[in-house]
mmCIF file of C-alpha atoms in Angstrom:
data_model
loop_
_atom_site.group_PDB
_atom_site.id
_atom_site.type_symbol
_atom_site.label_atom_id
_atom_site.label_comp_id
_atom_site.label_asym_id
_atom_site.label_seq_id
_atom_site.Cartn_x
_atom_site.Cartn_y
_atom_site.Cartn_z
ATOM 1 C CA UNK A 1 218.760 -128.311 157.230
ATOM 2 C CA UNK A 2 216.049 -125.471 158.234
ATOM 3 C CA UNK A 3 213.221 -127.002 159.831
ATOM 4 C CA UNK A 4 209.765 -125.634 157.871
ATOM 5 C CA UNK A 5 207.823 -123.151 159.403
ATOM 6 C CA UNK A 6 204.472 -122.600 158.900
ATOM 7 C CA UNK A 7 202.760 -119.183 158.839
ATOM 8 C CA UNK A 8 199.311 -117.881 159.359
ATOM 9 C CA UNK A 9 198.992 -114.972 156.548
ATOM 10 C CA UNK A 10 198.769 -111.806 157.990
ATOM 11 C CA UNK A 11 195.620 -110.941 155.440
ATOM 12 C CA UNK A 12 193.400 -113.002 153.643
ATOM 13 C CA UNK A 13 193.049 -112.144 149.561
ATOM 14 C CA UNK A 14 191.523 -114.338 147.076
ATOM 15 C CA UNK A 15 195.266 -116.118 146.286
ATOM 16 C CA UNK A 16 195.413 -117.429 149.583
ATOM 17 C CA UNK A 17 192.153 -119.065 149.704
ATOM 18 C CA UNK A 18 192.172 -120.225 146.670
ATOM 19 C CA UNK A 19 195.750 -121.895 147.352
ATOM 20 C CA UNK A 20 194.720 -122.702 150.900
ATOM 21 C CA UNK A 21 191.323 -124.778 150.431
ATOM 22 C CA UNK A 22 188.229 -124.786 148.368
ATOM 23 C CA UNK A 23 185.939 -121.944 148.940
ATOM 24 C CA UNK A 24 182.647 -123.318 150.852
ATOM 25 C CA UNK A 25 178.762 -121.832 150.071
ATOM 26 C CA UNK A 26 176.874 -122.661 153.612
ATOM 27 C CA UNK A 27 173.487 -123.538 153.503
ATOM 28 C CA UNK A 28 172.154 -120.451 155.685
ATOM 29 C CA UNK A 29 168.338 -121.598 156.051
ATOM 30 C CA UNK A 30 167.651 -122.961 159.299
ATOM 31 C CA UNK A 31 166.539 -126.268 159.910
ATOM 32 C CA UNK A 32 162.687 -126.539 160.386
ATOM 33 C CA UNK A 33 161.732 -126.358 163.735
ATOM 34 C CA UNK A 34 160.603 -129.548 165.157
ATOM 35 C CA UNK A 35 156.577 -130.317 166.271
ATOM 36 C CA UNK A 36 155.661 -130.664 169.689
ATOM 37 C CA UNK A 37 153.742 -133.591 171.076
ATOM 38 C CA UNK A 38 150.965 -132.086 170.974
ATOM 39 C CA UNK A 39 151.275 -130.820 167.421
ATOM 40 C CA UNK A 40 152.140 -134.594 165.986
ATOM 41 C CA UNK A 41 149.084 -135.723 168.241
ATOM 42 C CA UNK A 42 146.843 -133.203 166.311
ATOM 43 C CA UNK A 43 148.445 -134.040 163.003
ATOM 44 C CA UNK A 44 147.767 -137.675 163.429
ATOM 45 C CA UNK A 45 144.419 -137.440 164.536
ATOM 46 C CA UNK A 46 143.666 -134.770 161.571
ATOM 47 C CA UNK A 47 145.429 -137.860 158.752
ATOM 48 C CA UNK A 48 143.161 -140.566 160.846
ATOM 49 C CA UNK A 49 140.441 -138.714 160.744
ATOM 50 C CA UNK A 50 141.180 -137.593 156.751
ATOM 51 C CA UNK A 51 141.504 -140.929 156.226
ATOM 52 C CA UNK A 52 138.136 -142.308 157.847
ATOM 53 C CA UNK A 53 136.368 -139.731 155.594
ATOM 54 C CA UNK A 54 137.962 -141.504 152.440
ATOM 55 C CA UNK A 55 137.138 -144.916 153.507
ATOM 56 C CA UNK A 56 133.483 -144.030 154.533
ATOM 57 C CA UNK A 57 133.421 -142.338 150.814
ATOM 58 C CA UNK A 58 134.611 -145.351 149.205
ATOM 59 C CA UNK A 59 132.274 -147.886 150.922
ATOM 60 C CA UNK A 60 129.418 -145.295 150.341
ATOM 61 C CA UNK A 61 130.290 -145.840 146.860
ATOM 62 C CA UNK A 62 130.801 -149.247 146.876
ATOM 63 C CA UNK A 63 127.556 -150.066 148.118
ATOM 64 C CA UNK A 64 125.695 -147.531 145.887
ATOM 65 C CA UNK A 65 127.205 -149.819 143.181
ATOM 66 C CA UNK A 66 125.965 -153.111 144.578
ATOM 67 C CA UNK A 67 122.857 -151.918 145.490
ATOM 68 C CA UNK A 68 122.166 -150.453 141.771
ATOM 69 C CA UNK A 69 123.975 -153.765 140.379
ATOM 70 C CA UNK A 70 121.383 -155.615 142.087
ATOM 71 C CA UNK A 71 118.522 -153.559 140.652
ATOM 72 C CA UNK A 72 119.874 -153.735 137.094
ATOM 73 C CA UNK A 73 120.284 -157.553 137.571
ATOM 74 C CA UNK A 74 115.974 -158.192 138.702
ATOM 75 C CA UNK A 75 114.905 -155.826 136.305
ATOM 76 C CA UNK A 76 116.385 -157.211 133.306
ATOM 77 C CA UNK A 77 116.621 -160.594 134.899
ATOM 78 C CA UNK A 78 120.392 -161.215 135.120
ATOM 79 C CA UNK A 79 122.955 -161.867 137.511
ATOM 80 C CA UNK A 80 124.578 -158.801 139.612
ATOM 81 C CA UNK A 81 127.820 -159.882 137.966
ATOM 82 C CA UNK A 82 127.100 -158.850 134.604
ATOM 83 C CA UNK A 83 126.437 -155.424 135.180
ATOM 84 C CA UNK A 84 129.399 -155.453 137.497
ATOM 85 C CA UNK A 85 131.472 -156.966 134.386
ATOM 86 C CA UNK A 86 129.892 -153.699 132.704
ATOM 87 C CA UNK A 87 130.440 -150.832 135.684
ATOM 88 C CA UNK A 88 134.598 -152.087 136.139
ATOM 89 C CA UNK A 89 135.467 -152.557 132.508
ATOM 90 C CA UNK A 90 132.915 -150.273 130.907
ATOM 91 C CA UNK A 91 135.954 -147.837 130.806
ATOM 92 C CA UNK A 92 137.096 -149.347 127.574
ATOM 93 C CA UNK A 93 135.020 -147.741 125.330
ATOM 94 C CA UNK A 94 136.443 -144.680 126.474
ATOM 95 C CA UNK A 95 139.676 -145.880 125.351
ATOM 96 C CA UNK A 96 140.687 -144.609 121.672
ATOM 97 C CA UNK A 97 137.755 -142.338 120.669
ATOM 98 C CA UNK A 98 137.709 -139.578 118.557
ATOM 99 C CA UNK A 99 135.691 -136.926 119.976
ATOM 100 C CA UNK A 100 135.147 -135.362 116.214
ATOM 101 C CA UNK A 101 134.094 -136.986 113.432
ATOM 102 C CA UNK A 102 135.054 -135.293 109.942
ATOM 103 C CA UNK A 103 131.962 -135.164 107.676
ATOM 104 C CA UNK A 104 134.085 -136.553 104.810
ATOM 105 C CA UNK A 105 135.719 -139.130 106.777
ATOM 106 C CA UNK A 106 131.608 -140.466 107.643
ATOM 107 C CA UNK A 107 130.948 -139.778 103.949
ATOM 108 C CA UNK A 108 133.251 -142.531 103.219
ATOM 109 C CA UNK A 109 132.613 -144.873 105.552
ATOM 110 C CA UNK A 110 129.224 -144.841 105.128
ATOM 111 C CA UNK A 111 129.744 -144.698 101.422
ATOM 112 C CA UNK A 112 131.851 -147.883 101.532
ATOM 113 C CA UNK A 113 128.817 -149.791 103.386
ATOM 114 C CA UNK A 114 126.358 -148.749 101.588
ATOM 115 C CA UNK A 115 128.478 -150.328 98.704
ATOM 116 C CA UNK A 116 128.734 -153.347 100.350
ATOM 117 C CA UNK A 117 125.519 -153.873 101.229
ATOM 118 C CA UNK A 118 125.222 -153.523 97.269
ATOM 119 C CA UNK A 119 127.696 -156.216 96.342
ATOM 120 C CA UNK A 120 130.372 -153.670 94.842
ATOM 121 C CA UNK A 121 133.733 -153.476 96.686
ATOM 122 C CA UNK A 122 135.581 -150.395 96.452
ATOM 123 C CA UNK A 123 139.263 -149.072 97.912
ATOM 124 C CA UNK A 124 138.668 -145.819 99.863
ATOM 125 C CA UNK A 125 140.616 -144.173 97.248
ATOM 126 C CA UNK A 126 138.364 -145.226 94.602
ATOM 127 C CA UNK A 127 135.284 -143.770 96.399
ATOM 128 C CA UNK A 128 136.788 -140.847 97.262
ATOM 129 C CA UNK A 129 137.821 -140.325 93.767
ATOM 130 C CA UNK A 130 134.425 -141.134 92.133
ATOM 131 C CA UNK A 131 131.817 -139.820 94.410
ATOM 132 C CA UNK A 132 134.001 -136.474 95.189
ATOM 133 C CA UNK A 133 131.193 -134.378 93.047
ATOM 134 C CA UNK A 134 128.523 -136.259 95.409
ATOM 135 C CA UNK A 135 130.126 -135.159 98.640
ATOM 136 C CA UNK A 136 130.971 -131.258 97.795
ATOM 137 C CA UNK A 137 126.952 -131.041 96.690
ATOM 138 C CA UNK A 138 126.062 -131.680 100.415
ATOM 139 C CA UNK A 139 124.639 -128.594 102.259
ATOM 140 C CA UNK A 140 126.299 -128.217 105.544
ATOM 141 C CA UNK A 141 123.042 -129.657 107.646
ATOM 142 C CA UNK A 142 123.279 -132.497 105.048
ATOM 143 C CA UNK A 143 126.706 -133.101 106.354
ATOM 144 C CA UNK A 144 126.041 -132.299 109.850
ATOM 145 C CA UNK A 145 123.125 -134.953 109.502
ATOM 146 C CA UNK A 146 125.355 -137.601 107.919
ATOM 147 C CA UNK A 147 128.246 -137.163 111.170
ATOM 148 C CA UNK A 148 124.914 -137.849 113.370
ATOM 149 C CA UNK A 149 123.777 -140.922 111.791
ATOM 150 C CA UNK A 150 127.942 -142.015 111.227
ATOM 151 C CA UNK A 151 127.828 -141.679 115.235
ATOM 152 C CA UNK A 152 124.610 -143.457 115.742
ATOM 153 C CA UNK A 153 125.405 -146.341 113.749
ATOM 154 C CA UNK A 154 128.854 -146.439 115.873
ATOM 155 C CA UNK A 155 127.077 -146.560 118.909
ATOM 156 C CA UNK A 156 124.635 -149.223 117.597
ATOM 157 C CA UNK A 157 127.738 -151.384 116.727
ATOM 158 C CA UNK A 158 130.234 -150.990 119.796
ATOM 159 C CA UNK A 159 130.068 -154.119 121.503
ATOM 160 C CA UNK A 160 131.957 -153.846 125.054
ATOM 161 C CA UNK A 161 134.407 -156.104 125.304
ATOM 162 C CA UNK A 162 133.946 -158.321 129.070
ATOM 163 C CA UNK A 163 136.472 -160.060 130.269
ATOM 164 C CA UNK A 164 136.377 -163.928 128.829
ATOM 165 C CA UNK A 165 137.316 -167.289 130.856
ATOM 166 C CA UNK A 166 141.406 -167.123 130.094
ATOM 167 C CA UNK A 167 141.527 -163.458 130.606
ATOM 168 C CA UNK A 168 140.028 -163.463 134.065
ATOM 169 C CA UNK A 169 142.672 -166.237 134.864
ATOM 170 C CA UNK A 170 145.034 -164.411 133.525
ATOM 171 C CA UNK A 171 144.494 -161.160 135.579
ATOM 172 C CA UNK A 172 144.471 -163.039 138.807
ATOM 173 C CA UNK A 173 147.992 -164.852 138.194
ATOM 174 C CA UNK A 174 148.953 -161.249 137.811
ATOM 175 C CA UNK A 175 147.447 -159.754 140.637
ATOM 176 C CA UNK A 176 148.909 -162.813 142.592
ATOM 177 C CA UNK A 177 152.567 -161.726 141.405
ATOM 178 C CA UNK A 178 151.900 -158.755 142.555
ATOM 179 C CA UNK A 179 150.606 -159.284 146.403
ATOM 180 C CA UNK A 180 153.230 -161.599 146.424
ATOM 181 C CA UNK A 181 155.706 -158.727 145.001
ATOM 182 C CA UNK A 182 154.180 -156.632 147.795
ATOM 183 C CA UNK A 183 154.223 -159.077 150.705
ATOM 184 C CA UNK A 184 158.020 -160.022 150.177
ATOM 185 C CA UNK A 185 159.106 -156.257 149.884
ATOM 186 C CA UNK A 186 156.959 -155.757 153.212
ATOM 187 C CA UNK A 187 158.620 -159.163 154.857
ATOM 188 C CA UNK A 188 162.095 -157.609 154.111
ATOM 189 C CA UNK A 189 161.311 -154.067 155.411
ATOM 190 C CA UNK A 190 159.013 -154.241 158.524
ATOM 191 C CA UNK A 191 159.202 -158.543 159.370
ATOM 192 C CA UNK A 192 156.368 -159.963 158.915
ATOM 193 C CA UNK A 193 154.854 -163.087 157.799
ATOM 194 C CA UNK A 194 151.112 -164.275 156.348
ATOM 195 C CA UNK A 195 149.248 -166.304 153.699
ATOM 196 C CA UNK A 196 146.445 -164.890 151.208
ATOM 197 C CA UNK A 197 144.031 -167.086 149.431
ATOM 198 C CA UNK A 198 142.298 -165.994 146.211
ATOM 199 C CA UNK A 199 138.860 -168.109 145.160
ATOM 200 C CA UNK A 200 136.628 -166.801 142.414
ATOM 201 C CA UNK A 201 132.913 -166.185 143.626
ATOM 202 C CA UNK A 202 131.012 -167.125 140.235
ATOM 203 C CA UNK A 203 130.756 -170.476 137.870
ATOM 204 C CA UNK A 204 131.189 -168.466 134.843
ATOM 205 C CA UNK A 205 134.755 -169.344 134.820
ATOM 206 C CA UNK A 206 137.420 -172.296 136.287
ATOM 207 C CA UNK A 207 140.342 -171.684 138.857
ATOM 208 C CA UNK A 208 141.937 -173.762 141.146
ATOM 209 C CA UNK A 209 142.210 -171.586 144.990
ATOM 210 C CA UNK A 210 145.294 -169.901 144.689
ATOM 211 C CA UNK A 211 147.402 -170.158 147.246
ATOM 212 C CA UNK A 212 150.546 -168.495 149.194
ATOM 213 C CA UNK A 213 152.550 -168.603 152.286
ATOM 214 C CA UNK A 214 155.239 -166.280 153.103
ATOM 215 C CA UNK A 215 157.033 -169.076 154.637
ATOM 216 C CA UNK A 216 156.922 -172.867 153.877
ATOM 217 C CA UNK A 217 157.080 -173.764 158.154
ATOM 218 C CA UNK A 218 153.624 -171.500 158.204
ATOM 219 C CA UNK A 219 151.612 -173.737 155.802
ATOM 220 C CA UNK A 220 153.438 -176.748 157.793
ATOM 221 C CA UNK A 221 152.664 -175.115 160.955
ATOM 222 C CA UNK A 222 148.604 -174.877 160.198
ATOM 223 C CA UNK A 223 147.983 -178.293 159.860
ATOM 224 C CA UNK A 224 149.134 -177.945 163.834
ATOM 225 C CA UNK A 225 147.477 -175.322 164.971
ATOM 226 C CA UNK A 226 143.946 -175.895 163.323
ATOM 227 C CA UNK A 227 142.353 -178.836 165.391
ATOM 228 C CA UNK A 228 140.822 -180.477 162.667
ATOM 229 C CA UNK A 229 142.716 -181.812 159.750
ATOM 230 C CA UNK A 230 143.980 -178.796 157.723
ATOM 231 C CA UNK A 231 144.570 -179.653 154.182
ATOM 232 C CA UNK A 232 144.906 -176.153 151.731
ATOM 233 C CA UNK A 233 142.986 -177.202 148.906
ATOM 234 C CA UNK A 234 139.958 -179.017 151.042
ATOM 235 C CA UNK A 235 139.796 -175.371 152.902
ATOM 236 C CA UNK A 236 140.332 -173.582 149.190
ATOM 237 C CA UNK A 237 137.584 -175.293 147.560
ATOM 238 C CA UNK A 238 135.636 -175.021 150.828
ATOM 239 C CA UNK A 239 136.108 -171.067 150.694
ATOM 240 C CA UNK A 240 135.041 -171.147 147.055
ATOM 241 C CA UNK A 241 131.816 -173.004 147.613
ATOM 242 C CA UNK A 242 131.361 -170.344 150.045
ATOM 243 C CA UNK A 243 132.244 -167.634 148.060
ATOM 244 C CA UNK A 244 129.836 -168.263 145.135
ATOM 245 C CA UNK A 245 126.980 -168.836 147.496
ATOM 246 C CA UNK A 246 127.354 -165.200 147.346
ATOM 247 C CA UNK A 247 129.046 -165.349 151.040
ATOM 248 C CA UNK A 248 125.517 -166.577 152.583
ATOM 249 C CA UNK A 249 126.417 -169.939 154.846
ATOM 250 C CA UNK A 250 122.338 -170.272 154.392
ATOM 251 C CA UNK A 251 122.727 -170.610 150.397
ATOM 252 C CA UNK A 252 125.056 -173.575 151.769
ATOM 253 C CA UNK A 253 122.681 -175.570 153.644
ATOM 254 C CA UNK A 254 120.629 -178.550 151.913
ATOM 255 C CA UNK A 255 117.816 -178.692 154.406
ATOM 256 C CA UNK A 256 115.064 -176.564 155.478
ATOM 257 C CA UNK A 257 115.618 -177.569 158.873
ATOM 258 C CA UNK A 258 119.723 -177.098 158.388
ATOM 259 C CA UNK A 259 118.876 -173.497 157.347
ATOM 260 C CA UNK A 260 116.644 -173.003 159.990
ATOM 261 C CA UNK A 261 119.233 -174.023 162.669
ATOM 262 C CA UNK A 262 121.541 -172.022 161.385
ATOM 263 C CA UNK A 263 119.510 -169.087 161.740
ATOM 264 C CA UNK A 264 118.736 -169.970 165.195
ATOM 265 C CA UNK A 265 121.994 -169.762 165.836
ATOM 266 C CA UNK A 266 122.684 -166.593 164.474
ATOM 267 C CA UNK A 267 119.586 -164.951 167.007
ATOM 268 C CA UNK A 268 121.309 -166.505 169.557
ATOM 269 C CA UNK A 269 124.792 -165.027 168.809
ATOM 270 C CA UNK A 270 123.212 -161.542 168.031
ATOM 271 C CA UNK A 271 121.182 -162.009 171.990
ATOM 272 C CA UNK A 272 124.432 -162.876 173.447
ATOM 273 C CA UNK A 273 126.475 -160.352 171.706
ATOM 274 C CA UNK A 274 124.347 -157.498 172.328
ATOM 275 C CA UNK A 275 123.890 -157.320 175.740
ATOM 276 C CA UNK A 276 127.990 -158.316 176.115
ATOM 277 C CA UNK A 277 128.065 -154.419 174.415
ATOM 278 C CA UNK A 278 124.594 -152.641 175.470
ATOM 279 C CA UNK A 279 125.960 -153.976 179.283
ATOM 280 C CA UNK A 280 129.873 -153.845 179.368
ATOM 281 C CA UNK A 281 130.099 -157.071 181.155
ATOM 282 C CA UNK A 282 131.622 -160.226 179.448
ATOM 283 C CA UNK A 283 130.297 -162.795 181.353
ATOM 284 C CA UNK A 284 126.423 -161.205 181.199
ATOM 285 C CA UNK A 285 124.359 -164.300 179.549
ATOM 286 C CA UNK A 286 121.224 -163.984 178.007
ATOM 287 C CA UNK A 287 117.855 -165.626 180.021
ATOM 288 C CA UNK A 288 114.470 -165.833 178.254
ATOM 289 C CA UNK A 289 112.793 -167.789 180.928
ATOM 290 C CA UNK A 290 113.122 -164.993 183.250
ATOM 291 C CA UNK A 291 113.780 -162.157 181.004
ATOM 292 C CA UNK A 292 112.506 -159.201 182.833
ATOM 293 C CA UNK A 293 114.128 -160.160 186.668
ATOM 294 C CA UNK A 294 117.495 -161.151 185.367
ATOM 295 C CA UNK A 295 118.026 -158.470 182.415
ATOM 296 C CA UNK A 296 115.500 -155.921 182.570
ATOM 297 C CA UNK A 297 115.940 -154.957 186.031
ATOM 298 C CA UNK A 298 119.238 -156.448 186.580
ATOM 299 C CA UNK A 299 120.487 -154.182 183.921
ATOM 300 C CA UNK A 300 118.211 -151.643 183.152
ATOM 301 C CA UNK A 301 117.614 -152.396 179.426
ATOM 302 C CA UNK A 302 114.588 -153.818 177.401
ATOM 303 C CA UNK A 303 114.501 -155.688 173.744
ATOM 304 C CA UNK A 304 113.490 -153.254 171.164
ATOM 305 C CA UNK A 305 112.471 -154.594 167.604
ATOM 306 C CA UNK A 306 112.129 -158.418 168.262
ATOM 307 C CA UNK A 307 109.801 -159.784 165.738
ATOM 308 C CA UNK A 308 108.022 -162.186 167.625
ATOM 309 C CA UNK A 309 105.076 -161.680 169.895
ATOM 310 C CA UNK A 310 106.618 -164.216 172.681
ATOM 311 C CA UNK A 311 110.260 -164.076 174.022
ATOM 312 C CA UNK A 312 111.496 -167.855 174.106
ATOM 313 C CA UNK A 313 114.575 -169.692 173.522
ATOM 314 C CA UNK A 314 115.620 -169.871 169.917
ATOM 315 C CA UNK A 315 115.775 -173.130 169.338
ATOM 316 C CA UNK A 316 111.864 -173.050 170.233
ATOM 317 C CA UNK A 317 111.236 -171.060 167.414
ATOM 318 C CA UNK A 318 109.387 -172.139 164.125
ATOM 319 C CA UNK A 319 111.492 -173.582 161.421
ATOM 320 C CA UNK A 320 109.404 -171.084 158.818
ATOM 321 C CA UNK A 321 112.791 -170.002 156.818
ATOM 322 C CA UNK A 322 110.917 -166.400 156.489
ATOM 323 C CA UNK A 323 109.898 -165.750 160.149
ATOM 324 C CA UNK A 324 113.857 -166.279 161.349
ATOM 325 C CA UNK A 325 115.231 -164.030 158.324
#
């Protein structure tokens, strides 16, 4: 038996690539050239730096909004949350508008009131029918007059629809699924693991604190690690008392004298604080006693903008609530 041969042809033509393997197309664009480290360094800093601007935007707004919320609520004697209500849902009477209004379509409507506010009920087709004459006598600024009164009575009669008790609920137990949506997609991809805990921050509507662990061992694992006893829903309703104080641990406080503490406290956090940063040193601690050898000239700095005409210990301050805020 022959043994087979094999033999290179001694010239390509189109039968012997086509008979000898698929013709291939080669991508011919090179591959992007790669960055430098110095290039990704200035990229990163340029997106960080991009991104601070955003943020700073956003809070710039946010507090505008806050700010004129508060306004809007002591002039007209209301709470900031109303007008909120209004500023974050006010986009719904943007929602299915008609920019133009057809004079005849006014005519009719307006027609059809003014029917009804005589007693008489009439289809649409009816009054079109029987007051057709009516509407082809109007002049066209008698019909340009009627499309500005059809609007103004529109805009006297749009009530904005605010969020009521079971639809606020009902947004939260979806924005829950959600962050919980988000948290287990970011658990599988990156590891991680957390808890979130949603309280509302006004009476105007009832909640329970919502609620959710990644992991059950991390909810078993706080009542460990927290000192104290840690029980979710005492800390949940704890949070929400805090929250609709309007996130003011003062608004919290019975007493005059519990207040006043409390702000005492807070000076001497803000003392201690402060010179940690204004110094660099950790361990500097603040002296009132002997203010000017031990931090003036220990450290070179002075107390700018303290309110009261004598430097003393905080807790020898008045309990006036005013004087400490």
């Amino acid at each position: 038996m022959p043994t087979p041969k094999f033999r290179m042809p001694s010239s390509l033509t189109s039968l012997t690539v086509q008979s000898g393997s698929t013709a291939r197309i080669r991508n011919t664009t090179g591959k992007a050239s790669s960055l430098t480290v110095h290039q990704r360094k200035e990229k990163a800093i340029e997106r960080e730096k991009t991104q601070q601007e955003v943020d700073e935007a956003v809070n710039e707004w946010f507090n505008n909004t806050m700010a004129k919320a508060n306004e809007l609520a002591e002039r007209f004697n209301k709470k900031p949350r109303y007008f909120l209500d209004i500023f974050f849902h006010g986009g719904a009477r943007m929602v299915n508008t008609r920019e133009k209004v057809n004079p005849h379509s006014a005519f009719l409507s307006m027609k059809s009131q003014e029917l009804r506010d005589d007693g008489h009920v009439m289809s649409m087709l009816n009054i079109q029918r029987d007051y057709k004459e009516e509407y082809n006598a109007l002049a066209d600024e008698e019909r340009e007059e009627l499309v500005r009164e059809y609007k103004e009575n529109l805009d006297s009669n749009k009530k904005l629809r605010r969020p009521l008790p079971r639809g606020r609920i009902q947004d939260i137990a979806n924005i829950k699924r959600n962050m919980i949506y988000l948290l287990t997609g970011l658990k599988a991809r990156v590891g991680i693991e957390g808890f979130f805990c949603i309280v509302r921050n006004t009476p105007d509507y009832s909640i329970q604190p919502q609620w959710y662990f990644t992991t059950e061992a991390l909810a078993d694992y706080m009542k460990i690690a927290v000192r104290k006893k840690w029980d979710a829903h005492d800390v949940g309703i704890k949070i929400e008392a805090f929250a609709i104080a309007g996130c003011d641990p003062v608004n919290l406080l019975n007493t005059s004298k519990q207040k006043a503490d409390y702000l005492k406290s807070q000076i001497r956090h803000r003392f201690e604080s402060n010179l940690v940063e204004i110094t660099g040193n950790p361990n500097a601690v603040m002296h009132y006693v002997r203010f000017e050898e031990d931090i003036v000239l220990r450290y070179g700095i002075d107390l700018v903008g303290y309110t009261y005409e004598k430097l003393v210990n905080p807790s020898l301050l008045s309990t006036s609530i005013l004087p400490l805020k």
